[in-house]
PDB file of C-alpha atoms and ligand atoms in Angstrom:
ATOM      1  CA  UNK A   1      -4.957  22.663 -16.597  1.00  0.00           C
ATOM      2  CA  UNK A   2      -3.334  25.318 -14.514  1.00  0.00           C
ATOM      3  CA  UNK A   3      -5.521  25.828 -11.479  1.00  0.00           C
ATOM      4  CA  UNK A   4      -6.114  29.429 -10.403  1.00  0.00           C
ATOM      5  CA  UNK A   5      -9.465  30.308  -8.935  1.00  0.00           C
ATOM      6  CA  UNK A   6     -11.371  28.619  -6.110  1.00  0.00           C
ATOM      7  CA  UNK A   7     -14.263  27.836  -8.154  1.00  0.00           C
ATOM      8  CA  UNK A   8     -11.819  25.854 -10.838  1.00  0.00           C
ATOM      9  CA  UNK A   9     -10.391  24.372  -7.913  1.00  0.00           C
ATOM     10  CA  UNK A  10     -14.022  23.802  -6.205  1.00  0.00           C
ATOM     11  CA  UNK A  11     -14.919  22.016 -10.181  1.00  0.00           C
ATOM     12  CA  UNK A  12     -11.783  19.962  -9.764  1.00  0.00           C
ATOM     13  CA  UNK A  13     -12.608  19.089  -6.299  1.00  0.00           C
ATOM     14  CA  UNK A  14     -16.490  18.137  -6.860  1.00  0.00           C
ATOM     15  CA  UNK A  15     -15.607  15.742 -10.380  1.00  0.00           C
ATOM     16  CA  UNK A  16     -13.172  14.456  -7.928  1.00  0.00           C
ATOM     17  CA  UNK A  17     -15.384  13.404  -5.600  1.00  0.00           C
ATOM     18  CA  UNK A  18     -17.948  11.696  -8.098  1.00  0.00           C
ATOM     19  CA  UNK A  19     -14.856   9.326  -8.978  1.00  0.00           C
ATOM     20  CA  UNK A  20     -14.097   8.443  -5.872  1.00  0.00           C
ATOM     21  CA  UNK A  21     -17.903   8.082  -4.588  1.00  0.00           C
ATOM     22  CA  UNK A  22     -18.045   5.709  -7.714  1.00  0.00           C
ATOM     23  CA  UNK A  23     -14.848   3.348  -6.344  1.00  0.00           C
ATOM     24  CA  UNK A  24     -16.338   3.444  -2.628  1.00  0.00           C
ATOM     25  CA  UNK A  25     -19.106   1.688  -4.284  1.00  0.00           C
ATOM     26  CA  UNK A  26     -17.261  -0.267  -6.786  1.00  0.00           C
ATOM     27  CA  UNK A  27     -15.313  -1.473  -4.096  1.00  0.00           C
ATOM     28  CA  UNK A  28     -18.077  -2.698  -1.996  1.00  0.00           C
ATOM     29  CA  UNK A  29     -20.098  -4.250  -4.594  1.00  0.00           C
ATOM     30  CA  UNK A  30     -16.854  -6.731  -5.737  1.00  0.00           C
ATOM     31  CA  UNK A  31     -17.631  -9.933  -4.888  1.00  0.00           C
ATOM     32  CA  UNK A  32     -17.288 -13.745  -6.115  1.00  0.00           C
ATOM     33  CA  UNK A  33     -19.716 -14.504  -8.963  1.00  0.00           C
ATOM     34  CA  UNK A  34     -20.490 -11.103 -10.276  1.00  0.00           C
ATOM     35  CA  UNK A  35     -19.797  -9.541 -13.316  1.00  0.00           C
ATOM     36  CA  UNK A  36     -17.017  -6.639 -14.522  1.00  0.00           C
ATOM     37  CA  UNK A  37     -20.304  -5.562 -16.606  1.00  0.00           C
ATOM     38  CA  UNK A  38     -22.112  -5.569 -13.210  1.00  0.00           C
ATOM     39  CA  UNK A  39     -18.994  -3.545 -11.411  1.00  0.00           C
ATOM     40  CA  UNK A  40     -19.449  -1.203 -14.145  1.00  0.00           C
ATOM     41  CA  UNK A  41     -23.798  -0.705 -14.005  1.00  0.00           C
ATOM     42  CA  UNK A  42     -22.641   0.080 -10.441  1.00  0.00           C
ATOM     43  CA  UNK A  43     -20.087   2.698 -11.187  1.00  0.00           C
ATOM     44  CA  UNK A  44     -22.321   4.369 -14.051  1.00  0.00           C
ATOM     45  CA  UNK A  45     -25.062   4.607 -11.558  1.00  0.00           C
ATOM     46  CA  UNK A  46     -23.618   6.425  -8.740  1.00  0.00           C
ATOM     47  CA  UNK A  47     -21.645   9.078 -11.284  1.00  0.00           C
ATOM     48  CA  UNK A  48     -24.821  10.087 -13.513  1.00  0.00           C
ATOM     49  CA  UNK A  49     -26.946  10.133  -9.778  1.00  0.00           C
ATOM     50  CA  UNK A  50     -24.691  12.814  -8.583  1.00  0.00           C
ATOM     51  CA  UNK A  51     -25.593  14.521 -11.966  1.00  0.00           C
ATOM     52  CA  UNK A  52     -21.934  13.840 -13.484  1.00  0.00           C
ATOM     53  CA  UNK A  53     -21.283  11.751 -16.639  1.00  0.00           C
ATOM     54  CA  UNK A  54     -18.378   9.065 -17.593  1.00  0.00           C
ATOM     55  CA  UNK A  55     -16.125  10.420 -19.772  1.00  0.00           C
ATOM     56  CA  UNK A  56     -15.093   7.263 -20.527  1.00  0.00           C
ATOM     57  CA  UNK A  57     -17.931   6.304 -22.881  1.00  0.00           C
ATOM     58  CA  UNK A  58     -17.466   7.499 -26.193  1.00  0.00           C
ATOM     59  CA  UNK A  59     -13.933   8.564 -25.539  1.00  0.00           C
ATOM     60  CA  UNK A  60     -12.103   7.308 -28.738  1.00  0.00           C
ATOM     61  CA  UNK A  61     -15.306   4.443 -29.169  1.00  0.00           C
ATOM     62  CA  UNK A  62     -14.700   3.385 -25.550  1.00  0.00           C
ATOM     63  CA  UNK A  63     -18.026   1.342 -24.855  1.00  0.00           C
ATOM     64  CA  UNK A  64     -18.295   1.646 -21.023  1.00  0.00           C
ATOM     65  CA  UNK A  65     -18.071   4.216 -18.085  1.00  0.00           C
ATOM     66  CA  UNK A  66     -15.350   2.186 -16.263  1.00  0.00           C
ATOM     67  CA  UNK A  67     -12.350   0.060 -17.353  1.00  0.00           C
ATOM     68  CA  UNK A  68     -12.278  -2.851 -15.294  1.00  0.00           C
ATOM     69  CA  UNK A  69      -8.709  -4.961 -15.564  1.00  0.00           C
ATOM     70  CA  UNK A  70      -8.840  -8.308 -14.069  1.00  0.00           C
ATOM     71  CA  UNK A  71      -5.338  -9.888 -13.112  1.00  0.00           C
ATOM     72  CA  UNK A  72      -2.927 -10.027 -15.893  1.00  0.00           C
ATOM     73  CA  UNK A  73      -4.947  -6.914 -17.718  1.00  0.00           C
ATOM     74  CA  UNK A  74      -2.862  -3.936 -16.796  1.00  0.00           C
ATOM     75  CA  UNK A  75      -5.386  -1.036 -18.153  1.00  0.00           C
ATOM     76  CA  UNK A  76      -8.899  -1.011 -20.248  1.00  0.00           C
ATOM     77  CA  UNK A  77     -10.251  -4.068 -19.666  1.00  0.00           C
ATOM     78  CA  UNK A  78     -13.398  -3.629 -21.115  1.00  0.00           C
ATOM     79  CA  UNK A  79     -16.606  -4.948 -18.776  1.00  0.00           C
ATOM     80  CA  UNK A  80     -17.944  -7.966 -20.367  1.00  0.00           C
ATOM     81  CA  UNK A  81     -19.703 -10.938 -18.716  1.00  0.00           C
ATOM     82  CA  UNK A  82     -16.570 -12.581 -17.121  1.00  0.00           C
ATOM     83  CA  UNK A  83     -17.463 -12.848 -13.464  1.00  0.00           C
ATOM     84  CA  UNK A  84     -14.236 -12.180 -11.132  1.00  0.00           C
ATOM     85  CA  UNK A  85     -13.101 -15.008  -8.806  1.00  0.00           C
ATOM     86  CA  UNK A  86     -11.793 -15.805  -5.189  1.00  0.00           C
ATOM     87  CA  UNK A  87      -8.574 -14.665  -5.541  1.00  0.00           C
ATOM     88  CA  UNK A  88      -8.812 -12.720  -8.322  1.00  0.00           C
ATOM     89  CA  UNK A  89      -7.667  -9.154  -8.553  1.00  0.00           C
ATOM     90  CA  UNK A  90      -9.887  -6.057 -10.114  1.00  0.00           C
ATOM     91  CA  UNK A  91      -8.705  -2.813 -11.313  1.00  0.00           C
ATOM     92  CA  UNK A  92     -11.323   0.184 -11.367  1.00  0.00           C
ATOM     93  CA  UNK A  93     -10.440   3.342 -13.293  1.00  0.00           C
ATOM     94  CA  UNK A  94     -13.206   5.851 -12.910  1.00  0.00           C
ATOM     95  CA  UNK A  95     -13.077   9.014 -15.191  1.00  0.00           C
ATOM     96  CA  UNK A  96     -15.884  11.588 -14.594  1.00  0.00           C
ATOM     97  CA  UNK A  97     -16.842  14.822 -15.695  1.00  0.00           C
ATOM     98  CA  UNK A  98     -19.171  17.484 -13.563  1.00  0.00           C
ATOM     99  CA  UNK A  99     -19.753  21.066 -14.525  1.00  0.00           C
ATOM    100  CA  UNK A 100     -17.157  20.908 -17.118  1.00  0.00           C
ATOM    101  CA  UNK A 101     -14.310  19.702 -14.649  1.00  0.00           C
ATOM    102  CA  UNK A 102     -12.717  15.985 -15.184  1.00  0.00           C
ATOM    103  CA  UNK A 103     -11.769  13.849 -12.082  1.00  0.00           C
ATOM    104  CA  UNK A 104      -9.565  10.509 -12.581  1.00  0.00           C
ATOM    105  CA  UNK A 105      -8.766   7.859 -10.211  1.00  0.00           C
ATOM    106  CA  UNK A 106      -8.290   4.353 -10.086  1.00  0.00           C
ATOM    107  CA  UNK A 107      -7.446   1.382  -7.572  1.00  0.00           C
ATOM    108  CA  UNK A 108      -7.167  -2.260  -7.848  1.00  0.00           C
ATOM    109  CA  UNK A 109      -9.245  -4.524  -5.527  1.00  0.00           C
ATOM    110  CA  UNK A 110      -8.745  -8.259  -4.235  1.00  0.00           C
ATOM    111  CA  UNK A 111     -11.818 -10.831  -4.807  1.00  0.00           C
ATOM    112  CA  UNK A 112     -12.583 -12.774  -1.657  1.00  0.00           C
ATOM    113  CA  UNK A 113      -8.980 -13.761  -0.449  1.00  0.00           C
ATOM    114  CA  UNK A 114      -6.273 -12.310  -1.741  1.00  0.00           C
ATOM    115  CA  UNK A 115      -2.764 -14.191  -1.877  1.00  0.00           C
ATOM    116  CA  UNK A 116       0.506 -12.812  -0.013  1.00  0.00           C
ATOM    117  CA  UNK A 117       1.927 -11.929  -3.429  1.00  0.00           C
ATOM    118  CA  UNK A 118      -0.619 -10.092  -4.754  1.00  0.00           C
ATOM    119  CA  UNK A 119      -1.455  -7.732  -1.379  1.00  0.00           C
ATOM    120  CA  UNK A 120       2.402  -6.879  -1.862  1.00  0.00           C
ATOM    121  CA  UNK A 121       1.755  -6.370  -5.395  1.00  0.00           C
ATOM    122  CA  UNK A 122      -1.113  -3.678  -4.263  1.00  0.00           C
ATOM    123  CA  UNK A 123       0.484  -2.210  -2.003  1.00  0.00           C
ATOM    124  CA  UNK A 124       3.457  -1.415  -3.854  1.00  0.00           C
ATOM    125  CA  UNK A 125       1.694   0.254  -6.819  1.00  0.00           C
ATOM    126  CA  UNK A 126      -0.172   3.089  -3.957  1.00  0.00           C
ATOM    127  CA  UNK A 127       3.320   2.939  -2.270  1.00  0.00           C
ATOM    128  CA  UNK A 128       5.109   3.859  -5.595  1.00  0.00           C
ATOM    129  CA  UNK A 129       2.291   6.725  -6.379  1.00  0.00           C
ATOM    130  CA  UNK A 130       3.317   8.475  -2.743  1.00  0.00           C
ATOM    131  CA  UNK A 131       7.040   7.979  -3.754  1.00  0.00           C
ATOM    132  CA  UNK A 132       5.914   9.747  -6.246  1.00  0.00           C
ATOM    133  CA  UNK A 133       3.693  12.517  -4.410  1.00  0.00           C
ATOM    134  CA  UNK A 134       6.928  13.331  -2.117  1.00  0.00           C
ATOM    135  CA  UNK A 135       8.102  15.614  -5.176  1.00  0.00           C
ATOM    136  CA  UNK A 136       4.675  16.414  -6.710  1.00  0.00           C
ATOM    137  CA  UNK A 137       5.291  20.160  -5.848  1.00  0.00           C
ATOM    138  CA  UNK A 138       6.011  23.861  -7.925  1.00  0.00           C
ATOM    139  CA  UNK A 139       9.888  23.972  -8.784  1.00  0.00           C
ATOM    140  CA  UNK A 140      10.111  20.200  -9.048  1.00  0.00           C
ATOM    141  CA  UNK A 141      10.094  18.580 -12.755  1.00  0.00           C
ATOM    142  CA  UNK A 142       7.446  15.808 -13.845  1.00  0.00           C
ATOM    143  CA  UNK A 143      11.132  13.772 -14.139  1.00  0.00           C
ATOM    144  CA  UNK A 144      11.105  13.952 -10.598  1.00  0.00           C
ATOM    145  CA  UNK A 145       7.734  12.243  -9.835  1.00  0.00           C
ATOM    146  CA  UNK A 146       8.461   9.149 -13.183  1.00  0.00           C
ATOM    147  CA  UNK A 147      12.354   8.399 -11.040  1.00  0.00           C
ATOM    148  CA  UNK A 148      11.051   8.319  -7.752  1.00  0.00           C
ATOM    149  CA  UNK A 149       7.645   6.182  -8.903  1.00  0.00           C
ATOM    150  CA  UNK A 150      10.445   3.555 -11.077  1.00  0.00           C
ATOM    151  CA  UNK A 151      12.877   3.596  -7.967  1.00  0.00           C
ATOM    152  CA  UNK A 152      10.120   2.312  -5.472  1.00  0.00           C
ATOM    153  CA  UNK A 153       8.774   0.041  -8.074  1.00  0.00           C
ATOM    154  CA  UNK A 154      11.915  -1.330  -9.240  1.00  0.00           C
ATOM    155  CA  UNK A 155      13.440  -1.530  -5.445  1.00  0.00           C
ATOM    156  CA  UNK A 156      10.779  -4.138  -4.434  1.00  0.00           C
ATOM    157  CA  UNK A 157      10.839  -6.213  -7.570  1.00  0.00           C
ATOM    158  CA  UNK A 158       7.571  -4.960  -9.662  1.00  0.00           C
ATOM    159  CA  UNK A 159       8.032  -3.991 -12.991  1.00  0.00           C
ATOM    160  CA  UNK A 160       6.778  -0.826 -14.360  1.00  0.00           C
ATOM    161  CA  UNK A 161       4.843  -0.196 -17.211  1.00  0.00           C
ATOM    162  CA  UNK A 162       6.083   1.941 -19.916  1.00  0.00           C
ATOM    163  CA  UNK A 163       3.322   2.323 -22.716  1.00  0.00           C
ATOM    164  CA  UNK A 164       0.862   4.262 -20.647  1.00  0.00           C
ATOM    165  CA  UNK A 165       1.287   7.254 -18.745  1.00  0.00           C
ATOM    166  CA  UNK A 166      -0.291  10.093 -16.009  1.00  0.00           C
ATOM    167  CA  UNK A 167      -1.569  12.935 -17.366  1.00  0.00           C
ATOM    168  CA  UNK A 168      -2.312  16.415 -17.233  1.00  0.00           C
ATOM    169  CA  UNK A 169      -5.929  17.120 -16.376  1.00  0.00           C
ATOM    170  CA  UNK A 170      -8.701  19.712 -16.160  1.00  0.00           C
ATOM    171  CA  UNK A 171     -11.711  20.299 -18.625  1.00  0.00           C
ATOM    172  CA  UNK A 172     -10.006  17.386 -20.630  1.00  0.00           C
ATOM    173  CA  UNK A 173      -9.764  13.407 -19.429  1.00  0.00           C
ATOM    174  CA  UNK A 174      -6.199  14.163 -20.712  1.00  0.00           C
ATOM    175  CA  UNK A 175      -3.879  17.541 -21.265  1.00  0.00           C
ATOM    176  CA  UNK A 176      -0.294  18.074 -21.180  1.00  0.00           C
ATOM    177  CA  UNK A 177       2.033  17.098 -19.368  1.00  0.00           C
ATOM    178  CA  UNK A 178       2.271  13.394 -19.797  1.00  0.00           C
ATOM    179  CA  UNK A 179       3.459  11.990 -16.478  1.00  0.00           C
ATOM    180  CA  UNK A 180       5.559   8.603 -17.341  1.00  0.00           C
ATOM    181  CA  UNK A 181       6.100   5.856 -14.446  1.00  0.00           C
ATOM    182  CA  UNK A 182      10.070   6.280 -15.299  1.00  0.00           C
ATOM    183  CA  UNK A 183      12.381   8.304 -15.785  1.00  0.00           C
ATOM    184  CA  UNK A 184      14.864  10.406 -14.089  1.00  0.00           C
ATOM    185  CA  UNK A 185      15.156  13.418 -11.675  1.00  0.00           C
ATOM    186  CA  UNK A 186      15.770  16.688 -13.082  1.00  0.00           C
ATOM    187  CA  UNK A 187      14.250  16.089 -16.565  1.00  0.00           C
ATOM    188  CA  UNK A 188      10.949  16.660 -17.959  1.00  0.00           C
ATOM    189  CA  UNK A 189       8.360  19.443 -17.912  1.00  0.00           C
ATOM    190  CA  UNK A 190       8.811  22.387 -14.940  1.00  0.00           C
ATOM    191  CA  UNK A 191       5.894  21.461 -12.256  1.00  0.00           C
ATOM    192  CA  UNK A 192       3.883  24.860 -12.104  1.00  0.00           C
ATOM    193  CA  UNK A 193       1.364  25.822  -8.750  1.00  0.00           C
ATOM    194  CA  UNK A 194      -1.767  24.976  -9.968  1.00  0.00           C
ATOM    195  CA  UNK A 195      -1.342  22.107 -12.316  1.00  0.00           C
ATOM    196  CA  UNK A 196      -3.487  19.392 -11.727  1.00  0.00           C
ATOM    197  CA  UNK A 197      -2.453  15.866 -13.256  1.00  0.00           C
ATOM    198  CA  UNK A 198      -3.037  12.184 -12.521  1.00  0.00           C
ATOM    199  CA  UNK A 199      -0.116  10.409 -11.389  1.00  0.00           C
ATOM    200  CA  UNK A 200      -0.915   6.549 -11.469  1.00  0.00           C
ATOM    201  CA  UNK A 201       1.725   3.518 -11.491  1.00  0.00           C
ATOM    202  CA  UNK A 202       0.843   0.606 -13.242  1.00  0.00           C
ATOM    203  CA  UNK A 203       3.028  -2.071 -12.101  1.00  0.00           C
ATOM    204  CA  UNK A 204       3.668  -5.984 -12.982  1.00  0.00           C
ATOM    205  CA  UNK A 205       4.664  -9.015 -10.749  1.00  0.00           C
ATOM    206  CA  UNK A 206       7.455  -9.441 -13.578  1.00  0.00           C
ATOM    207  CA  UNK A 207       8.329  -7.981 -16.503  1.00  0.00           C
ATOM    208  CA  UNK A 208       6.926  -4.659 -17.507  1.00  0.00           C
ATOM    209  CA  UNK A 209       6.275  -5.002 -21.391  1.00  0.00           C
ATOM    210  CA  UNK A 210       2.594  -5.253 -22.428  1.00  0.00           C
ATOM    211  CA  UNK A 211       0.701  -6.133 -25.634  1.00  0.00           C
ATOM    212  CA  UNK A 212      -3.319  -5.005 -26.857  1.00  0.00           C
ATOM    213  CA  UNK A 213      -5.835  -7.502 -27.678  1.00  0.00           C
ATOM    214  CA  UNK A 214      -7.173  -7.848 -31.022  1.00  0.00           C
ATOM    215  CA  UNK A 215     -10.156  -5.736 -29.270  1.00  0.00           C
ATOM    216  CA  UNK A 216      -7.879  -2.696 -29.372  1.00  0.00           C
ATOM    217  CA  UNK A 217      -8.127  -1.440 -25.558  1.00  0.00           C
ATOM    218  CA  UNK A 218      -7.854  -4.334 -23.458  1.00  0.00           C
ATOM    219  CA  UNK A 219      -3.637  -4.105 -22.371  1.00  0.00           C
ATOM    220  CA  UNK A 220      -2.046  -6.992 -20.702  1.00  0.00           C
ATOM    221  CA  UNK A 221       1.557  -8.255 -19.777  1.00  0.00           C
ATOM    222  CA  UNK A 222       3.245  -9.915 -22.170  1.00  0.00           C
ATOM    223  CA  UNK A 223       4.284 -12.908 -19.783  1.00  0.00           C
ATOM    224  CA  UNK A 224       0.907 -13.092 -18.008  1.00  0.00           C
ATOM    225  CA  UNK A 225       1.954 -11.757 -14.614  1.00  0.00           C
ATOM    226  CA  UNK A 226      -0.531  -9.741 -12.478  1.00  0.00           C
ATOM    227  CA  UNK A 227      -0.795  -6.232 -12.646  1.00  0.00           C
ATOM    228  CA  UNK A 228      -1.747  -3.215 -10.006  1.00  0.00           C
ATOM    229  CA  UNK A 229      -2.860   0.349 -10.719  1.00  0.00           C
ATOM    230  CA  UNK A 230      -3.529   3.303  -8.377  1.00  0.00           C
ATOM    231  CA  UNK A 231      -4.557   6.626  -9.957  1.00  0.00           C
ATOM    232  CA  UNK A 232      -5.291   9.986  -8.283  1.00  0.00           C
ATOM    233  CA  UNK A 233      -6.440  13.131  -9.730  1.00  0.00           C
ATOM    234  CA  UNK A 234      -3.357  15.850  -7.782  1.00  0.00           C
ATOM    235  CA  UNK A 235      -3.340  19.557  -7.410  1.00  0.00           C
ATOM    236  CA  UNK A 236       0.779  20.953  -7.162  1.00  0.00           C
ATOM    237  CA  UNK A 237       1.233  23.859  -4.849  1.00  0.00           C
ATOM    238  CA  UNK A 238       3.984  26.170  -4.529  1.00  0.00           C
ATOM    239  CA  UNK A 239       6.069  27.035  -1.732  1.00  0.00           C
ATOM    240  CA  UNK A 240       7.113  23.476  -1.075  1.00  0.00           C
ATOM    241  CA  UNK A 241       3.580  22.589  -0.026  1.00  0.00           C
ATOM    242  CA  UNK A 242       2.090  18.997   0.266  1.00  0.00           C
ATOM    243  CA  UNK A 243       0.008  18.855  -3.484  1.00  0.00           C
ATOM    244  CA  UNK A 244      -3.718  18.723  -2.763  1.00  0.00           C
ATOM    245  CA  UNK A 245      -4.922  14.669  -3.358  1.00  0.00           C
ATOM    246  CA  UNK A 246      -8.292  14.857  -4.769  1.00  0.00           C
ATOM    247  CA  UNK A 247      -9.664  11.497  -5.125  1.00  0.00           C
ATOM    248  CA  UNK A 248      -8.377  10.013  -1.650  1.00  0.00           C
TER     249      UNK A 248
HETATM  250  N1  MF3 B 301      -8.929   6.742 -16.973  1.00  0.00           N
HETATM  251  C1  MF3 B 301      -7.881   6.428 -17.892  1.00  0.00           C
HETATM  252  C2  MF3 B 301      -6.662   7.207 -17.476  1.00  0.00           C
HETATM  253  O1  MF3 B 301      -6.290   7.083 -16.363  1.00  0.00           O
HETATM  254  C3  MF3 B 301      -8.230   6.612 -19.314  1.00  0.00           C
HETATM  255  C4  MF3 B 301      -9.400   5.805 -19.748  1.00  0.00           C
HETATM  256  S1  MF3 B 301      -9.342   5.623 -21.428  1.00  0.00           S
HETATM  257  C5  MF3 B 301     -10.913   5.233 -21.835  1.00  0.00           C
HETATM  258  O2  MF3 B 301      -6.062   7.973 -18.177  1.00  0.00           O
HETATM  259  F1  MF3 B 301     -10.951   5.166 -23.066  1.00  0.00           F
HETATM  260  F2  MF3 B 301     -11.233   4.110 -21.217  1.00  0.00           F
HETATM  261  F3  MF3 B 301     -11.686   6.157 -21.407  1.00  0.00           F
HETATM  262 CO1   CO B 302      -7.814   6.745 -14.966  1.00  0.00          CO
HETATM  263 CO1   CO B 303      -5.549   8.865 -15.788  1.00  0.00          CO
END
């Protein structure tokens, strides 16, 4: 949606903060031994406490209020009762919706210890999403945020993942424009002060092409490499102002 009055931006703001309240506590729940089913109980609690609901239940028969993406699952892992592992890595993608206003974020965790491969791994994918952010402003074209997030990626040796994309947001988990991980300056749909979208790399330790289990959410690389996401829900200003990050 196109963002005009304080109270849309206040809605924005407040769904915003649900998500990332939800992750704080995602985060610090993730241990050894317990369960994505567990991570997720944990997430659904603290949205509906602050009065919000997951938009992710229900949306298009998805069963749970997170999606929870362990290792080589890129995006939708659906909770189950795998328990995560020492050295396993977690992805949390939190969609909420208070007062009729949808916030969207997501980050990927290390279990216990993580290896030197997979911290660089992490870090890249939020590195790639402020790449991205540097030209996240009115006057700008979405083209401009997908070539900057694939030149990052790309530079440091991640792959980037082609089948999913940002988003547009507002009212709706997802609205136009879609926001692709690649692509190239100059093309794309005219960023407008006031648009609030997700931007959010997802990013492979090799090669970038994924496939869905027979469960039809659950996406994972094609050569079984690892896989990092980092989501934020982003207001665009004008005037060559910074865009507003809402669920930092
Ligand atoms: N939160 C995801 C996104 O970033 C979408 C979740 S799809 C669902 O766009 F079905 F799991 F809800
Ligand atoms: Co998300
Ligand atoms: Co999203």
């Amino acid at each position: 949606m196109i963002v005009k009055s304080d109270k849309e931006r206040e809605g924005m703001r407040a769904a915003s903060r649900v998500v990332k309240a939800a992750l704080v506590e995602a985060e610090k729940f993730i241990k050894p031994g317990v369960t994505t089913l567990e991570i997720d109980a944990v997430v659904e609690q603290v949205i509906r406490s602050h009065g919000a609901t997951p938009s992710s239940k229900g949306f298009h028969g998805y069963p749970n209020a997170s999606c929870i993406s362990v290792n080589d699952v890129v995006v939708h892992g659906i909770p189950s009762l795998q328990t995560v592992k020492d050295g396993d890595i977690v992805s949390v993608d939190i969609t909420a919706l208070l007062n009729g206003y949808q916030g969207d974020a997501a980050r990927t965790f290390a279990v216990g210890t993580a290896s030197e491969a997979d911290i660089k791994l992490m870090d890249a994918a939020k590195a790639a999403f402020f790449a991205g952010i540097e030209y996240a402003k009115a006057g700008g074209k979405v083209g401009d945020i997908s070539a900057a997030v694939q030149l990052y990626t790309e530079l440091h040796g991640f792959g980037v993942v082609r089948a999913l994309t940002g988003h547009g947001i507002g009212h709706k988990m997802h609205e136009p424009p879609e926001v692709p991980n690649y692509g190239r300056h100059g093309t794309g749909s005219p960023l407008k002060a006031g648009m609030c979208i997700c931007v959010e790399p997802m990013i492979t330790a090799g090669d970038w092409r994924v496939k869905v289990d027979r469960d039809g959410w659950t996406t994972r690389t094609m050569d079984g490499s690892r896989a990092a996401h980092y989501e934020n829900t982003v207001i665009i200003n004008g005037d060559g102002a910074e865009p507003e990050i809402l669920t930092l």
